[in-house]
PDB file of C-alpha atoms in Angstrom:
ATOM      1  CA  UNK L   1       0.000   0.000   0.000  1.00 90.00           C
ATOM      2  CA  UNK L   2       1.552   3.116  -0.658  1.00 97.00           C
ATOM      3  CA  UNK L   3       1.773   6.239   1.795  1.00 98.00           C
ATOM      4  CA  UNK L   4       1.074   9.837   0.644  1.00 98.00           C
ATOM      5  CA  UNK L   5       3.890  11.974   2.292  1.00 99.00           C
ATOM      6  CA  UNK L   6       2.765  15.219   0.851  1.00 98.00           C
ATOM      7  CA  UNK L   7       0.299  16.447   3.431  1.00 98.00           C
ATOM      8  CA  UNK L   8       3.255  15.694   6.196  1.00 98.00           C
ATOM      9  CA  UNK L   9       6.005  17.257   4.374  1.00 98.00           C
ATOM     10  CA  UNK L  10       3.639  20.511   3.796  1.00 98.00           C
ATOM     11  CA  UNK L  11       3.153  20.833   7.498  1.00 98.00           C
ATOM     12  CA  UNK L  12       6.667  19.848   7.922  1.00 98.00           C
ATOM     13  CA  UNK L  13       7.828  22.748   5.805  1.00 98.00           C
ATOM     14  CA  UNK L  14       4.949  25.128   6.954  1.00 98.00           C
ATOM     15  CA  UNK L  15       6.190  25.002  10.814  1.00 98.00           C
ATOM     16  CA  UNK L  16      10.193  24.290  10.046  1.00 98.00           C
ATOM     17  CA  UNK L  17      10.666  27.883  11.588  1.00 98.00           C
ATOM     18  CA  UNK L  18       9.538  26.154  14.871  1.00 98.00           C
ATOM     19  CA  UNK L  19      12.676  23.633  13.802  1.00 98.00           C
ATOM     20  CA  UNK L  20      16.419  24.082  13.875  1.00 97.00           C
ATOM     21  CA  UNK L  21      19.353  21.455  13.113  1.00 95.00           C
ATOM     22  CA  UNK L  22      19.931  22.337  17.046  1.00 96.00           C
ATOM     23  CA  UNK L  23      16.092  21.101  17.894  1.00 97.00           C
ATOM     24  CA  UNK L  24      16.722  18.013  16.140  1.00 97.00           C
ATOM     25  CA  UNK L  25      19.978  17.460  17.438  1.00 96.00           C
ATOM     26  CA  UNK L  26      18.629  17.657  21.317  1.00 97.00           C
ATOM     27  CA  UNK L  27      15.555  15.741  20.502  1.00 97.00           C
ATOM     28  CA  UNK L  28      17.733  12.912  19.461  1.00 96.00           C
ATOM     29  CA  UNK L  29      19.950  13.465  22.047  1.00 95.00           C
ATOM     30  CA  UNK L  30      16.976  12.767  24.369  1.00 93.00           C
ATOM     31  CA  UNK L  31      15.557  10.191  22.991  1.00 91.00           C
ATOM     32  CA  UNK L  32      18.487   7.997  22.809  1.00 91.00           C
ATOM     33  CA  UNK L  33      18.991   8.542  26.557  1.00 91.00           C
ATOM     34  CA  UNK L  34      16.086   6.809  27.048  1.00 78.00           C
ATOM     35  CA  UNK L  35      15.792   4.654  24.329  1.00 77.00           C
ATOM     36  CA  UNK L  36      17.634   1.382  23.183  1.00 85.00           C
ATOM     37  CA  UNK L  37      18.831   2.979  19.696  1.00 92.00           C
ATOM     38  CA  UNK L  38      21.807   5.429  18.673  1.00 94.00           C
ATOM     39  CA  UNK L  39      21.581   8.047  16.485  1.00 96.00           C
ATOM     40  CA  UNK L  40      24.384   9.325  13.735  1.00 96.00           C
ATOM     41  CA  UNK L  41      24.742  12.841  12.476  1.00 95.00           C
ATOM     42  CA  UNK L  42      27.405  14.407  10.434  1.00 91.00           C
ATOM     43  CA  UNK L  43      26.879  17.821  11.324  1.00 87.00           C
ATOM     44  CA  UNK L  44      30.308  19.325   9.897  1.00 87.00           C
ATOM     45  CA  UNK L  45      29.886  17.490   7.067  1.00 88.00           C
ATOM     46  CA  UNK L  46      26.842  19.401   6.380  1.00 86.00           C
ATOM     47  CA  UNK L  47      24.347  16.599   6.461  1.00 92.00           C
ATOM     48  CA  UNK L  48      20.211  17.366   6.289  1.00 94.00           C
ATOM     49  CA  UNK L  49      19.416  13.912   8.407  1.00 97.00           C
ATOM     50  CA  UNK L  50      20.042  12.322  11.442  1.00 98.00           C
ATOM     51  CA  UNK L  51      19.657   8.259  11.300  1.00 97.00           C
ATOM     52  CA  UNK L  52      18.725   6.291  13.874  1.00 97.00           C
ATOM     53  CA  UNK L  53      19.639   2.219  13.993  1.00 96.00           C
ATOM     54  CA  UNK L  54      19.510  -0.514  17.063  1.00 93.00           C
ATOM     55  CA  UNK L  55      22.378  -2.588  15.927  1.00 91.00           C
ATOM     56  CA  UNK L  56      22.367  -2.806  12.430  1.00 93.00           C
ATOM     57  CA  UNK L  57      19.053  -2.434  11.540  1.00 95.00           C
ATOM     58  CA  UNK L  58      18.427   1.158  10.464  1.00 97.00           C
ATOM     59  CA  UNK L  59      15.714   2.589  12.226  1.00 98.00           C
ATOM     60  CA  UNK L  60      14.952   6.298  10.625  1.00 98.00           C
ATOM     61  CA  UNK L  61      15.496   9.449   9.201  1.00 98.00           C
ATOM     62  CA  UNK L  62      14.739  12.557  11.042  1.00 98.00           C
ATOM     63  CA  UNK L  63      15.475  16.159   8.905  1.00 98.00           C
ATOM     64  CA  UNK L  64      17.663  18.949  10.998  1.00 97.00           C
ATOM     65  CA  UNK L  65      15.988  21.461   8.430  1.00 96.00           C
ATOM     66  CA  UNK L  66      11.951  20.080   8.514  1.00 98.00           C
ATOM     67  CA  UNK L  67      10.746  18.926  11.458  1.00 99.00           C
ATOM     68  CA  UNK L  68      10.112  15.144  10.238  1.00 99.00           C
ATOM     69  CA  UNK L  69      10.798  11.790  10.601  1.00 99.00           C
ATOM     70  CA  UNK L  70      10.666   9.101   8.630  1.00 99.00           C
ATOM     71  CA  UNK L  71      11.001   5.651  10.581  1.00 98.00           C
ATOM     72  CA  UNK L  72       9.841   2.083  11.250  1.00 98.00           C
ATOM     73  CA  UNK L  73       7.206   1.328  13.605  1.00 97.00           C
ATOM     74  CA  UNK L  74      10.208   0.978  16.759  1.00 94.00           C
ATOM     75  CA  UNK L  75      10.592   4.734  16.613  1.00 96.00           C
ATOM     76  CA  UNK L  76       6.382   5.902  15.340  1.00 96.00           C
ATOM     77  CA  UNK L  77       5.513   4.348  18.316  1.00 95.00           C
ATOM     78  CA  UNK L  78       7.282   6.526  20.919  1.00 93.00           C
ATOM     79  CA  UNK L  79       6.809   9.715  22.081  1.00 93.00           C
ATOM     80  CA  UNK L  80       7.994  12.641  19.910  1.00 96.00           C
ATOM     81  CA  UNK L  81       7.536  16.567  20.165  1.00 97.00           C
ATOM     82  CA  UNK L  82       6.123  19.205  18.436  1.00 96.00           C
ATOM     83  CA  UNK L  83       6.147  20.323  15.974  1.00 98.00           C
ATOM     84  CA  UNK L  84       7.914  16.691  14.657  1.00 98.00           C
ATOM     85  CA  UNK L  85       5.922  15.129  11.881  1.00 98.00           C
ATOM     86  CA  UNK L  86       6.354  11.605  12.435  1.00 99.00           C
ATOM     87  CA  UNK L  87       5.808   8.923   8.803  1.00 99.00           C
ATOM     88  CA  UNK L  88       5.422   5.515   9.676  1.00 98.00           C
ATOM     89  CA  UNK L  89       6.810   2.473   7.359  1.00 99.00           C
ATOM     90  CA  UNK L  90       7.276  -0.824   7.427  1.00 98.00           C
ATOM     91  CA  UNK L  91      10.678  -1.011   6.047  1.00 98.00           C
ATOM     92  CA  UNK L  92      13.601   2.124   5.467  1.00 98.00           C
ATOM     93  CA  UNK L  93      13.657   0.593   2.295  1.00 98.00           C
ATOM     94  CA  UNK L  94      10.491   0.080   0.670  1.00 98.00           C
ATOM     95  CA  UNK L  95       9.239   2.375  -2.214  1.00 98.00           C
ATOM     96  CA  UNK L  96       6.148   2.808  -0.989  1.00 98.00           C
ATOM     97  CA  UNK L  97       5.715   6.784  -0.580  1.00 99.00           C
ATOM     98  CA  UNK L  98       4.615   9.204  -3.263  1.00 98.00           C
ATOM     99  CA  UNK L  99       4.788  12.330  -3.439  1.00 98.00           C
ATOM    100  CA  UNK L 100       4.270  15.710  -5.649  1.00 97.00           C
ATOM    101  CA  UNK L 101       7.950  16.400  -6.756  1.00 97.00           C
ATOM    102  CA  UNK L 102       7.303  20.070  -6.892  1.00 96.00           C
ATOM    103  CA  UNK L 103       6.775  19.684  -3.187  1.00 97.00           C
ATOM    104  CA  UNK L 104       9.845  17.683  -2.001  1.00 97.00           C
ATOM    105  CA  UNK L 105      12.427  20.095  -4.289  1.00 96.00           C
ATOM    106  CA  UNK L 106      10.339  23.284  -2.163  1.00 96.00           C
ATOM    107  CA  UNK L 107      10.281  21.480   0.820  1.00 97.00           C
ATOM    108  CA  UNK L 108      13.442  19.993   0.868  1.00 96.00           C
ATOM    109  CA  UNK L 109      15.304  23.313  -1.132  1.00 94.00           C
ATOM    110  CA  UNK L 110      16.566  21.316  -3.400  1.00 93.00           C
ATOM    111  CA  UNK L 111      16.735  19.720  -6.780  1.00 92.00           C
ATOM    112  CA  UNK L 112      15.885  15.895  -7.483  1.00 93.00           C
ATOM    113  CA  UNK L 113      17.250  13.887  -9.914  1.00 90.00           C
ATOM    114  CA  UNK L 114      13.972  12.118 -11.281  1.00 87.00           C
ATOM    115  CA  UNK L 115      16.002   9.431 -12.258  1.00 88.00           C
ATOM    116  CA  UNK L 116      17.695   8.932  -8.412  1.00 91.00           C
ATOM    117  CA  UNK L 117      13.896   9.481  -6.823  1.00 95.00           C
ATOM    118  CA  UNK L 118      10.588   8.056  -8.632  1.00 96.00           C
ATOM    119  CA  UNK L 119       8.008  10.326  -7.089  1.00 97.00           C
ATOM    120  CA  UNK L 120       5.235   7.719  -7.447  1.00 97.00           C
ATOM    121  CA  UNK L 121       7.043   5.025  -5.730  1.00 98.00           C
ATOM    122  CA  UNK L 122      10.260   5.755  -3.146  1.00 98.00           C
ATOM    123  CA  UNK L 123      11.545   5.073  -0.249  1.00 98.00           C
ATOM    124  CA  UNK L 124      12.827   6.771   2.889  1.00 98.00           C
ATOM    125  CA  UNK L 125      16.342   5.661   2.199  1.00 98.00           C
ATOM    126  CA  UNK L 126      16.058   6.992  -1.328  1.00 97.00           C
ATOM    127  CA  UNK L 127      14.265  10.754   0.473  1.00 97.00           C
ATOM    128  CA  UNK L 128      17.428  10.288   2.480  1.00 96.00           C
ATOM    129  CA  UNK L 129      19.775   9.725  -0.061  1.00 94.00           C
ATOM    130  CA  UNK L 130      18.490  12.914  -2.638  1.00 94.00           C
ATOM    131  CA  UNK L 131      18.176  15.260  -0.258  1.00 91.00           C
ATOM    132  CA  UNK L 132      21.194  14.401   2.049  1.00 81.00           C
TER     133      UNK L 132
END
């Protein structure tokens, strides 16, 4: 079944003033304190996402610039604050979200290669991967 993200990246985008690379940063932080998963985050590097994994197993993608995350059931099910958007799916990845492309390259500030990211069927990983 495939998942519409373009209603949660809208009101991703339309609060991401309420979000900073700093928010996401300490809401990871947090989280992990409590949690039995790490978190990984290149901030010098200039990376967009912070992924979370228990092990090996990839667990999700949250944005420093949107306030949103993109993750397996492990992480949708836990408490996360506002203004985070949190996507729920079954696997990292699955191509099973769709989205407007116009939105993701104004959401994201950024151009997608069409032939890297099929709007009508990706996955987080590949979200992760264009817009890193």
């Amino acid at each position: 079944m495939k998942i519409d993200v373009m209603s949660p990246v809208w009101r991703a985008w339309m609060v991401k003033d309420q979000w900073s690379s700093t928010h996401a940063s300490v809401v990871a932080w947090a989280a992990s304190l409590s949690q039995e998963f790490t978190y990984e985050w290149n901030y010098e590097a200039g990376e967009d996402w912070l992924a979370f994994s228990q092990g090996n197993n990839g667990l999700g993608f949250m944005s420093a610039k949107l306030p949103l995350l993109l993750c397996t059931r492990a992480l949708a099910v836990r408490p996360w604050p506002d203004p985070l958007t949190v996507v729920e799916v079954s696997d990292l990845h699955e191509r099973i979200l769709t989205c407007d492309m116009d939105v993701l390259e104004k959401c994201f500030e950024c151009k997608i290669d069409r032939t890297d990211l099929d709007p009508q069927a990706f996955s987080a990983s590949d979200l992760w991967f264009c817009t890193f």
